[in-house]
């Protein structure tokens, strides 16, 4: 499915205007002035901290308090903290105010709750005197585009396209053209562009309109004309927004490829992807799609280039490059020439897909990568991994287009996870939307089975789709559904399951799943209470006869035979038959379950060495098994239970493997290490491990039982004789107490704030660190009254500025970093002059022009 990618319409927030300068009852509060200044300097994180502190002041009441809350809502949205902004704007004192409703809608948009945001914008649209009324129209259109309703988005923009509408009319025209091109309506886009003549076009819009004319020409098949239009932009000497030049470079690549000039397209694409700073995400994403298309099958030159890009310090560039490398490995793994090489490439693809989400920011790119990763697992019948990835994908609330395209994979994943009602809903959605008869019928069958698992007995709608399918194999699926129904009833211990299976066996002896029904009858008798072993052996023999020479079916009968032998002769027979089965079928899908059962049997009988051997064999032989992590964990328990001090180190080594796996047992493994250290009287090491478990940012979150255990151990360790715990919060409190002392000299205060910022950086408290540095910058050194007067001490002022600049650059906020350096440049003395020189270098480095928007 096509996903909307607009390269000019980059967002829906109003322009950076900062706080209002008129007296709003807040001018007497220093924190407000600093917060307003921070917003004007595009440092909303600092404004958030300042405003929260201001709102804690009991002297702030009535309208001034409301004004401060509205400003905080804006700062939270601009700082990328939509959940906090949503909570604030839903408070009783704000929720009825138009401006609060606007920021509430913006917060919902950031949270990808587009339907709810749409409702807010519709309410605002009925308030024509509202401060952001025009921006509200653009936001409404953007929400409709995100929801896939392009016609409605275009209808919303149409009233703004007037001959005398000024900049907003041109902006609406540009958005309309973008939307029309995204849904393949190039002729209409050309008509909209024709309405904007060069006579009534301000100079600052000419390049953007020329870019859209190039895209329209390309969409209409005029690759040569498009290429020349894009070249006018990319080779022009005038100043323009960096994103527009980048978009034109990408358009030229696409035009060259469309014209059959791929040899010229690759260097042009390399030039685009080598820009510093990296292209904006709206350009970067389609640029990598072009590169990925050129790299299938993989080419050495492109692979080497991708390797270079994957080491980029830019998070988006790095992630996109890794995405493309994973896709290249996946493509190479599907080549039939060399099976061994293909297997190696598939393994490389798996490793690459697993690495991508770790460094990927929370963005639409993450949703796309997770979808591809889930597809990779699902197509290789590794559904447990697909379930895990799709859970992360759903948590991101991706757009409707991605959700629709992922419907099939999501349905399979939800079914395997036991979420049958949601699985059925996903498959039904696929059934309604897919034009492919085979996919529609398959989705209908899966929806019926999922509905059955959720408690529904006869899903008539799905069965009707199967009965009317033009494909004969799916018309037979109705009978298969009744087999699935009997199997479902059997799993619930229902007596009628036996009758349903016997009816299927008797009435459809030639059905493709006749063997499945026979094997199910054998298993049903084995699970009876008490087990009907004679009947189980009889049905198992019939299933073995029906299997013939089919290896997969013979494997299933042998596996069930192991459990029949255990039920008949006890644990000794289980171990013997399991060993024989694993020798015959070493790659069986059921080998891990069988090994776990044997290992548990040995552990319960206190045969710890044998248990550990089975646990470790399971993890080594099938490391991707859902049981692998638990096997390593219990191997550690078995090692610890065996006699001998050497086993202690071996147990710790095994638990460290579990910890590094970062799975559900991660913190339980850490706890076992802590308990062992406590047992060996290594209190300091044990406390360190327990504090690690109890850290507030522990990931994945610690389960409640493990947390209780860890807290208990920590209490024991801290109450032991001679303990004097030191808390980090005490250190931060000491910083605050010191800086609030009115007798503290200014130099000392700045030095203390600087050291506080360094400590906060070490603790990964970036926003608070930025606030500490900004507090120093808000008190710049005074210019000497006379040239002969000594220069003021400014070392901490400049050190704070360079620290703040580095934090902002690391976050990709290059314009904000330049603003910080401009503050330093105003300071007197050689350091100020050096900062002024650096401002110009940064402007050139990041291609920031004073008139770019």
PDB file of C-alpha atoms in Angstrom, residues 34-296:
ATOM      1  CA  UNK A  34      13.414  32.816  31.524  1.00  0.00           C
ATOM      2  CA  UNK A  35      10.844  30.363  30.170  1.00  0.00           C
ATOM      3  CA  UNK A  36       9.670  32.856  27.546  1.00  0.00           C
ATOM      4  CA  UNK A  37      13.266  33.526  26.577  1.00  0.00           C
ATOM      5  CA  UNK A  38      13.938  29.791  26.299  1.00  0.00           C
ATOM      6  CA  UNK A  39      10.945  29.353  23.979  1.00  0.00           C
ATOM      7  CA  UNK A  40      12.138  32.202  21.782  1.00  0.00           C
ATOM      8  CA  UNK A  41      15.528  30.493  21.670  1.00  0.00           C
ATOM      9  CA  UNK A  42      13.810  27.214  20.641  1.00  0.00           C
ATOM     10  CA  UNK A  43      14.686  25.458  23.866  1.00  0.00           C
ATOM     11  CA  UNK A  44      11.268  24.166  24.962  1.00  0.00           C
ATOM     12  CA  UNK A  45      12.819  21.588  27.297  1.00  0.00           C
ATOM     13  CA  UNK A  46      14.207  24.392  29.429  1.00  0.00           C
ATOM     14  CA  UNK A  47      10.899  26.248  29.303  1.00  0.00           C
ATOM     15  CA  UNK A  48       9.134  23.122  30.590  1.00  0.00           C
ATOM     16  CA  UNK A  49      11.383  22.916  33.638  1.00  0.00           C
ATOM     17  CA  UNK A  50      11.057  26.637  34.344  1.00  0.00           C
ATOM     18  CA  UNK A  51       7.284  26.694  33.983  1.00  0.00           C
ATOM     19  CA  UNK A  52       6.802  23.629  36.168  1.00  0.00           C
ATOM     20  CA  UNK A  53       8.799  25.363  38.862  1.00  0.00           C
ATOM     21  CA  UNK A  54       6.763  28.542  38.376  1.00  0.00           C
ATOM     22  CA  UNK A  55       3.467  26.661  38.679  1.00  0.00           C
ATOM     23  CA  UNK A  56       4.635  25.235  42.014  1.00  0.00           C
ATOM     24  CA  UNK A  57       4.769  28.807  43.380  1.00  0.00           C
ATOM     25  CA  UNK A  58       1.692  29.372  45.631  1.00  0.00           C
ATOM     26  CA  UNK A  59       1.753  33.090  44.751  1.00  0.00           C
ATOM     27  CA  UNK A  60       0.715  32.301  41.179  1.00  0.00           C
ATOM     28  CA  UNK A  61      -3.078  32.363  40.978  1.00  0.00           C
ATOM     29  CA  UNK A  62      -6.086  33.030  38.739  1.00  0.00           C
ATOM     30  CA  UNK A  63      -5.487  34.262  35.170  1.00  0.00           C
ATOM     31  CA  UNK A  64      -1.685  34.473  35.413  1.00  0.00           C
ATOM     32  CA  UNK A  65      -1.655  30.812  36.463  1.00  0.00           C
ATOM     33  CA  UNK A  66      -3.864  29.898  33.491  1.00  0.00           C
ATOM     34  CA  UNK A  67      -1.556  31.834  31.145  1.00  0.00           C
ATOM     35  CA  UNK A  68       1.453  29.965  32.535  1.00  0.00           C
ATOM     36  CA  UNK A  69      -0.308  26.630  32.059  1.00  0.00           C
ATOM     37  CA  UNK A  70      -1.130  27.454  28.435  1.00  0.00           C
ATOM     38  CA  UNK A  71       2.488  28.361  27.813  1.00  0.00           C
ATOM     39  CA  UNK A  72       3.552  25.095  29.465  1.00  0.00           C
ATOM     40  CA  UNK A  73       1.195  23.188  27.151  1.00  0.00           C
ATOM     41  CA  UNK A  74       2.893  24.768  24.142  1.00  0.00           C
ATOM     42  CA  UNK A  75       6.358  24.067  25.548  1.00  0.00           C
ATOM     43  CA  UNK A  76       5.481  20.421  26.240  1.00  0.00           C
ATOM     44  CA  UNK A  77       4.219  19.882  22.690  1.00  0.00           C
ATOM     45  CA  UNK A  78       7.266  21.575  21.159  1.00  0.00           C
ATOM     46  CA  UNK A  79       9.553  19.568  23.474  1.00  0.00           C
ATOM     47  CA  UNK A  80       8.056  16.285  22.262  1.00  0.00           C
ATOM     48  CA  UNK A  81       6.268  15.452  25.511  1.00  0.00           C
ATOM     49  CA  UNK A  82       2.721  14.932  24.179  1.00  0.00           C
ATOM     50  CA  UNK A  83       1.471  12.707  27.007  1.00  0.00           C
ATOM     51  CA  UNK A  84       2.215  15.413  29.590  1.00  0.00           C
ATOM     52  CA  UNK A  85       0.677  18.078  27.348  1.00  0.00           C
ATOM     53  CA  UNK A  86      -2.445  15.995  26.932  1.00  0.00           C
ATOM     54  CA  UNK A  87      -2.862  15.569  30.694  1.00  0.00           C
ATOM     55  CA  UNK A  88      -2.360  19.277  31.302  1.00  0.00           C
ATOM     56  CA  UNK A  89      -4.817  20.457  28.638  1.00  0.00           C
ATOM     57  CA  UNK A  90      -7.468  18.033  29.893  1.00  0.00           C
ATOM     58  CA  UNK A  91      -7.416  19.642  33.351  1.00  0.00           C
ATOM     59  CA  UNK A  92     -10.734  21.282  34.415  1.00  0.00           C
ATOM     60  CA  UNK A  93      -9.325  24.815  34.388  1.00  0.00           C
ATOM     61  CA  UNK A  94      -7.978  24.557  30.810  1.00  0.00           C
ATOM     62  CA  UNK A  95     -10.051  22.100  28.813  1.00  0.00           C
ATOM     63  CA  UNK A  96     -12.694  24.654  27.739  1.00  0.00           C
ATOM     64  CA  UNK A  97     -10.177  27.225  26.452  1.00  0.00           C
ATOM     65  CA  UNK A  98      -9.633  27.317  22.659  1.00  0.00           C
ATOM     66  CA  UNK A  99      -5.856  27.595  22.931  1.00  0.00           C
ATOM     67  CA  UNK A 100      -5.743  24.632  25.304  1.00  0.00           C
ATOM     68  CA  UNK A 101      -7.883  22.654  22.864  1.00  0.00           C
ATOM     69  CA  UNK A 102      -5.413  23.507  20.082  1.00  0.00           C
ATOM     70  CA  UNK A 103      -2.416  22.219  22.043  1.00  0.00           C
ATOM     71  CA  UNK A 104      -4.457  19.213  23.146  1.00  0.00           C
ATOM     72  CA  UNK A 105      -5.060  18.387  19.479  1.00  0.00           C
ATOM     73  CA  UNK A 106      -1.349  18.833  18.723  1.00  0.00           C
ATOM     74  CA  UNK A 107      -0.480  16.469  21.560  1.00  0.00           C
ATOM     75  CA  UNK A 108      -2.921  13.861  20.266  1.00  0.00           C
ATOM     76  CA  UNK A 109      -1.371  14.200  16.819  1.00  0.00           C
ATOM     77  CA  UNK A 110       2.090  13.516  18.233  1.00  0.00           C
ATOM     78  CA  UNK A 111       0.625  10.490  20.017  1.00  0.00           C
ATOM     79  CA  UNK A 112      -0.783   9.366  16.643  1.00  0.00           C
ATOM     80  CA  UNK A 113      -4.325   9.452  18.010  1.00  0.00           C
ATOM     81  CA  UNK A 114      -5.485  11.048  14.792  1.00  0.00           C
ATOM     82  CA  UNK A 115      -9.202  10.434  15.150  1.00  0.00           C
ATOM     83  CA  UNK A 116      -9.343  12.179  18.512  1.00  0.00           C
ATOM     84  CA  UNK A 117      -7.119  15.012  17.264  1.00  0.00           C
ATOM     85  CA  UNK A 118      -9.394  15.419  14.267  1.00  0.00           C
ATOM     86  CA  UNK A 119     -12.370  15.995  16.565  1.00  0.00           C
ATOM     87  CA  UNK A 120     -10.510  18.744  18.408  1.00  0.00           C
ATOM     88  CA  UNK A 121      -9.550  20.488  15.174  1.00  0.00           C
ATOM     89  CA  UNK A 122     -13.127  20.299  13.929  1.00  0.00           C
ATOM     90  CA  UNK A 123     -14.275  22.037  17.112  1.00  0.00           C
ATOM     91  CA  UNK A 124     -11.604  24.725  16.655  1.00  0.00           C
ATOM     92  CA  UNK A 125     -12.637  25.235  13.042  1.00  0.00           C
ATOM     93  CA  UNK A 126     -15.959  26.547  14.318  1.00  0.00           C
ATOM     94  CA  UNK A 127     -14.115  29.367  16.116  1.00  0.00           C
ATOM     95  CA  UNK A 128     -13.127  31.792  13.302  1.00  0.00           C
ATOM     96  CA  UNK A 129     -11.628  34.372  15.659  1.00  0.00           C
ATOM     97  CA  UNK A 130      -9.265  31.854  17.177  1.00  0.00           C
ATOM     98  CA  UNK A 131      -5.569  32.826  17.197  1.00  0.00           C
ATOM     99  CA  UNK A 132      -4.554  29.741  15.192  1.00  0.00           C
ATOM    100  CA  UNK A 133      -7.653  29.457  12.984  1.00  0.00           C
ATOM    101  CA  UNK A 134      -5.745  29.161   9.698  1.00  0.00           C
ATOM    102  CA  UNK A 135      -3.240  26.738  11.204  1.00  0.00           C
ATOM    103  CA  UNK A 136      -6.213  24.694  12.394  1.00  0.00           C
ATOM    104  CA  UNK A 137      -7.360  24.224   8.795  1.00  0.00           C
ATOM    105  CA  UNK A 138      -3.926  22.976   7.811  1.00  0.00           C
ATOM    106  CA  UNK A 139      -3.902  20.674  10.827  1.00  0.00           C
ATOM    107  CA  UNK A 140      -7.310  19.295   9.875  1.00  0.00           C
ATOM    108  CA  UNK A 141      -6.060  18.587   6.384  1.00  0.00           C
ATOM    109  CA  UNK A 142      -2.934  16.953   7.759  1.00  0.00           C
ATOM    110  CA  UNK A 143      -4.982  14.724  10.040  1.00  0.00           C
ATOM    111  CA  UNK A 144      -7.202  13.627   7.151  1.00  0.00           C
ATOM    112  CA  UNK A 145      -4.111  12.859   5.069  1.00  0.00           C
ATOM    113  CA  UNK A 146      -2.691  10.768   7.935  1.00  0.00           C
ATOM    114  CA  UNK A 147      -6.018   8.918   8.090  1.00  0.00           C
ATOM    115  CA  UNK A 148      -5.870   8.216   4.355  1.00  0.00           C
ATOM    116  CA  UNK A 149      -8.812  10.474   3.396  1.00  0.00           C
ATOM    117  CA  UNK A 150      -7.070  12.604   0.772  1.00  0.00           C
ATOM    118  CA  UNK A 151     -10.292  13.899  -0.868  1.00  0.00           C
ATOM    119  CA  UNK A 152     -11.473  15.381   2.423  1.00  0.00           C
ATOM    120  CA  UNK A 153      -8.049  16.909   3.071  1.00  0.00           C
ATOM    121  CA  UNK A 154      -8.234  18.559  -0.343  1.00  0.00           C
ATOM    122  CA  UNK A 155     -11.747  19.882   0.347  1.00  0.00           C
ATOM    123  CA  UNK A 156     -10.526  21.487   3.569  1.00  0.00           C
ATOM    124  CA  UNK A 157      -7.676  23.258   1.785  1.00  0.00           C
ATOM    125  CA  UNK A 158      -9.732  24.417  -1.203  1.00  0.00           C
ATOM    126  CA  UNK A 159     -11.296  27.528   0.482  1.00  0.00           C
ATOM    127  CA  UNK A 160      -7.815  28.844   1.294  1.00  0.00           C
ATOM    128  CA  UNK A 161      -6.754  28.848  -2.374  1.00  0.00           C
ATOM    129  CA  UNK A 162      -7.933  32.321  -3.355  1.00  0.00           C
ATOM    130  CA  UNK A 163      -6.415  34.894  -5.761  1.00  0.00           C
ATOM    131  CA  UNK A 164      -5.827  37.374  -2.939  1.00  0.00           C
ATOM    132  CA  UNK A 165      -5.028  34.874  -0.208  1.00  0.00           C
ATOM    133  CA  UNK A 166      -1.340  35.716   0.020  1.00  0.00           C
ATOM    134  CA  UNK A 167       1.119  33.268   1.530  1.00  0.00           C
ATOM    135  CA  UNK A 168      -1.545  31.060   3.088  1.00  0.00           C
ATOM    136  CA  UNK A 169      -3.181  30.575  -0.357  1.00  0.00           C
ATOM    137  CA  UNK A 170       0.126  29.544  -1.913  1.00  0.00           C
ATOM    138  CA  UNK A 171       0.837  27.268   1.017  1.00  0.00           C
ATOM    139  CA  UNK A 172      -2.590  25.625   0.624  1.00  0.00           C
ATOM    140  CA  UNK A 173      -1.946  25.218  -3.113  1.00  0.00           C
ATOM    141  CA  UNK A 174       1.371  23.531  -2.406  1.00  0.00           C
ATOM    142  CA  UNK A 175      -0.211  21.165   0.110  1.00  0.00           C
ATOM    143  CA  UNK A 176      -2.975  20.338  -2.368  1.00  0.00           C
ATOM    144  CA  UNK A 177      -0.481  19.494  -5.084  1.00  0.00           C
ATOM    145  CA  UNK A 178       1.471  17.294  -2.667  1.00  0.00           C
ATOM    146  CA  UNK A 179      -1.704  15.408  -1.726  1.00  0.00           C
ATOM    147  CA  UNK A 180      -2.824  14.981  -5.326  1.00  0.00           C
ATOM    148  CA  UNK A 181       0.564  13.627  -6.347  1.00  0.00           C
ATOM    149  CA  UNK A 182       0.573  11.204  -3.394  1.00  0.00           C
ATOM    150  CA  UNK A 183      -2.626   9.550  -4.687  1.00  0.00           C
ATOM    151  CA  UNK A 184      -1.634   9.493  -8.354  1.00  0.00           C
ATOM    152  CA  UNK A 185      -3.780  12.395  -9.597  1.00  0.00           C
ATOM    153  CA  UNK A 186      -1.023  14.150 -11.524  1.00  0.00           C
ATOM    154  CA  UNK A 187      -3.297  15.817 -14.083  1.00  0.00           C
ATOM    155  CA  UNK A 188      -5.288  17.547 -11.345  1.00  0.00           C
ATOM    156  CA  UNK A 189      -2.038  18.558  -9.642  1.00  0.00           C
ATOM    157  CA  UNK A 190      -0.936  20.194 -12.890  1.00  0.00           C
ATOM    158  CA  UNK A 191      -4.232  22.127 -13.032  1.00  0.00           C
ATOM    159  CA  UNK A 192      -3.772  23.416  -9.485  1.00  0.00           C
ATOM    160  CA  UNK A 193      -0.237  24.518 -10.310  1.00  0.00           C
ATOM    161  CA  UNK A 194      -1.411  26.254 -13.478  1.00  0.00           C
ATOM    162  CA  UNK A 195      -3.589  28.507 -11.340  1.00  0.00           C
ATOM    163  CA  UNK A 196      -0.483  29.981  -9.717  1.00  0.00           C
ATOM    164  CA  UNK A 197       1.126  32.260 -12.313  1.00  0.00           C
ATOM    165  CA  UNK A 198       4.615  33.677 -12.040  1.00  0.00           C
ATOM    166  CA  UNK A 199       3.178  37.196 -12.012  1.00  0.00           C
ATOM    167  CA  UNK A 200       1.414  36.767  -8.664  1.00  0.00           C
ATOM    168  CA  UNK A 201       4.050  34.531  -7.028  1.00  0.00           C
ATOM    169  CA  UNK A 202       6.376  36.077  -4.419  1.00  0.00           C
ATOM    170  CA  UNK A 203      10.036  35.272  -4.971  1.00  0.00           C
ATOM    171  CA  UNK A 204      10.313  33.175  -1.814  1.00  0.00           C
ATOM    172  CA  UNK A 205       7.799  30.630  -3.197  1.00  0.00           C
ATOM    173  CA  UNK A 206       9.207  30.289  -6.742  1.00  0.00           C
ATOM    174  CA  UNK A 207      11.620  27.452  -6.002  1.00  0.00           C
ATOM    175  CA  UNK A 208       9.005  25.379  -4.169  1.00  0.00           C
ATOM    176  CA  UNK A 209       6.520  25.734  -7.008  1.00  0.00           C
ATOM    177  CA  UNK A 210       9.219  24.839  -9.551  1.00  0.00           C
ATOM    178  CA  UNK A 211       9.965  21.730  -7.503  1.00  0.00           C
ATOM    179  CA  UNK A 212       6.299  20.684  -7.591  1.00  0.00           C
ATOM    180  CA  UNK A 213       6.156  21.285 -11.341  1.00  0.00           C
ATOM    181  CA  UNK A 214       9.104  18.916 -11.625  1.00  0.00           C
ATOM    182  CA  UNK A 215       7.345  16.258  -9.568  1.00  0.00           C
ATOM    183  CA  UNK A 216       4.191  16.683 -11.599  1.00  0.00           C
ATOM    184  CA  UNK A 217       6.098  16.348 -14.865  1.00  0.00           C
ATOM    185  CA  UNK A 218       7.737  13.177 -13.572  1.00  0.00           C
ATOM    186  CA  UNK A 219       4.363  11.755 -12.542  1.00  0.00           C
ATOM    187  CA  UNK A 220       3.030  12.480 -16.039  1.00  0.00           C
ATOM    188  CA  UNK A 221       5.915  10.655 -17.729  1.00  0.00           C
ATOM    189  CA  UNK A 222       8.031  13.651 -18.725  1.00  0.00           C
ATOM    190  CA  UNK A 223      11.281  12.480 -17.107  1.00  0.00           C
ATOM    191  CA  UNK A 224      13.513  14.797 -19.165  1.00  0.00           C
ATOM    192  CA  UNK A 225      11.437  17.867 -18.370  1.00  0.00           C
ATOM    193  CA  UNK A 226      11.337  16.927 -14.688  1.00  0.00           C
ATOM    194  CA  UNK A 227      15.082  16.434 -14.562  1.00  0.00           C
ATOM    195  CA  UNK A 228      15.760  19.889 -16.011  1.00  0.00           C
ATOM    196  CA  UNK A 229      13.368  21.531 -13.511  1.00  0.00           C
ATOM    197  CA  UNK A 230      15.025  19.767 -10.571  1.00  0.00           C
ATOM    198  CA  UNK A 231      18.458  20.694 -11.900  1.00  0.00           C
ATOM    199  CA  UNK A 232      17.497  24.404 -11.873  1.00  0.00           C
ATOM    200  CA  UNK A 233      16.919  24.070  -8.130  1.00  0.00           C
ATOM    201  CA  UNK A 234      19.899  21.877  -7.224  1.00  0.00           C
ATOM    202  CA  UNK A 235      22.344  23.945  -9.265  1.00  0.00           C
ATOM    203  CA  UNK A 236      20.883  27.358  -8.430  1.00  0.00           C
ATOM    204  CA  UNK A 237      23.024  29.824  -6.531  1.00  0.00           C
ATOM    205  CA  UNK A 238      20.227  31.392  -4.516  1.00  0.00           C
ATOM    206  CA  UNK A 239      19.586  30.657  -0.894  1.00  0.00           C
ATOM    207  CA  UNK A 240      16.663  28.387  -0.104  1.00  0.00           C
ATOM    208  CA  UNK A 241      15.569  26.005   2.653  1.00  0.00           C
ATOM    209  CA  UNK A 242      17.845  22.983   2.825  1.00  0.00           C
ATOM    210  CA  UNK A 243      14.945  20.549   2.702  1.00  0.00           C
ATOM    211  CA  UNK A 244      13.762  21.966  -0.649  1.00  0.00           C
ATOM    212  CA  UNK A 245      17.186  21.583  -2.237  1.00  0.00           C
ATOM    213  CA  UNK A 246      17.381  18.043  -0.864  1.00  0.00           C
ATOM    214  CA  UNK A 247      13.943  17.182  -2.225  1.00  0.00           C
ATOM    215  CA  UNK A 248      14.970  18.474  -5.636  1.00  0.00           C
ATOM    216  CA  UNK A 249      18.131  16.343  -5.539  1.00  0.00           C
ATOM    217  CA  UNK A 250      15.969  13.297  -4.832  1.00  0.00           C
ATOM    218  CA  UNK A 251      13.562  14.247  -7.617  1.00  0.00           C
ATOM    219  CA  UNK A 252      16.485  14.473 -10.045  1.00  0.00           C
ATOM    220  CA  UNK A 253      17.599  10.953  -9.053  1.00  0.00           C
ATOM    221  CA  UNK A 254      14.102   9.634  -9.704  1.00  0.00           C
ATOM    222  CA  UNK A 255      13.907  11.466 -13.030  1.00  0.00           C
ATOM    223  CA  UNK A 256      17.288  10.100 -14.156  1.00  0.00           C
ATOM    224  CA  UNK A 257      16.186   6.550 -13.344  1.00  0.00           C
ATOM    225  CA  UNK A 258      12.879   7.047 -15.133  1.00  0.00           C
ATOM    226  CA  UNK A 259      14.793   8.292 -18.182  1.00  0.00           C
ATOM    227  CA  UNK A 260      16.988   5.168 -18.172  1.00  0.00           C
ATOM    228  CA  UNK A 261      20.092   7.020 -16.974  1.00  0.00           C
ATOM    229  CA  UNK A 262      20.817   4.882 -13.913  1.00  0.00           C
ATOM    230  CA  UNK A 263      24.579   5.322 -14.225  1.00  0.00           C
ATOM    231  CA  UNK A 264      24.068   9.044 -13.548  1.00  0.00           C
ATOM    232  CA  UNK A 265      21.400   8.424 -10.905  1.00  0.00           C
ATOM    233  CA  UNK A 266      23.622   6.505  -8.481  1.00  0.00           C
ATOM    234  CA  UNK A 267      26.279   9.247  -8.087  1.00  0.00           C
ATOM    235  CA  UNK A 268      23.507  11.833  -7.674  1.00  0.00           C
ATOM    236  CA  UNK A 269      21.904   9.696  -4.975  1.00  0.00           C
ATOM    237  CA  UNK A 270      25.236   9.211  -3.250  1.00  0.00           C
ATOM    238  CA  UNK A 271      25.743  12.970  -3.253  1.00  0.00           C
ATOM    239  CA  UNK A 272      22.353  13.449  -1.594  1.00  0.00           C
ATOM    240  CA  UNK A 273      22.974  10.841   1.085  1.00  0.00           C
ATOM    241  CA  UNK A 274      26.456  12.240   1.779  1.00  0.00           C
ATOM    242  CA  UNK A 275      25.161  15.683   2.781  1.00  0.00           C
ATOM    243  CA  UNK A 276      26.066  16.986   6.215  1.00  0.00           C
ATOM    244  CA  UNK A 277      23.848  17.404   8.080  1.00  0.00           C
ATOM    245  CA  UNK A 278      21.834  14.505   6.751  1.00  0.00           C
ATOM    246  CA  UNK A 279      18.724  15.130   4.643  1.00  0.00           C
ATOM    247  CA  UNK A 280      15.459  15.664   6.488  1.00  0.00           C
ATOM    248  CA  UNK A 281      13.478  12.462   7.191  1.00  0.00           C
ATOM    249  CA  UNK A 282      10.876  13.260   4.523  1.00  0.00           C
ATOM    250  CA  UNK A 283      13.659  13.159   1.919  1.00  0.00           C
ATOM    251  CA  UNK A 284      15.813  10.519   3.562  1.00  0.00           C
ATOM    252  CA  UNK A 285      13.120   7.813   3.546  1.00  0.00           C
ATOM    253  CA  UNK A 286      12.345   7.829  -0.219  1.00  0.00           C
ATOM    254  CA  UNK A 287      16.035   8.300  -0.992  1.00  0.00           C
ATOM    255  CA  UNK A 288      16.816   5.026   0.749  1.00  0.00           C
ATOM    256  CA  UNK A 289      13.931   3.351  -1.043  1.00  0.00           C
ATOM    257  CA  UNK A 290      15.598   4.345  -4.305  1.00  0.00           C
ATOM    258  CA  UNK A 291      18.917   2.996  -3.066  1.00  0.00           C
ATOM    259  CA  UNK A 292      17.322  -0.246  -1.885  1.00  0.00           C
ATOM    260  CA  UNK A 293      15.697  -0.686  -5.304  1.00  0.00           C
ATOM    261  CA  UNK A 294      19.067  -0.193  -7.020  1.00  0.00           C
ATOM    262  CA  UNK A 295      20.614  -2.734  -4.655  1.00  0.00           C
ATOM    263  CA  UNK A 296      18.400  -5.730  -5.511  1.00  0.00           C
TER     264      UNK A 296
END
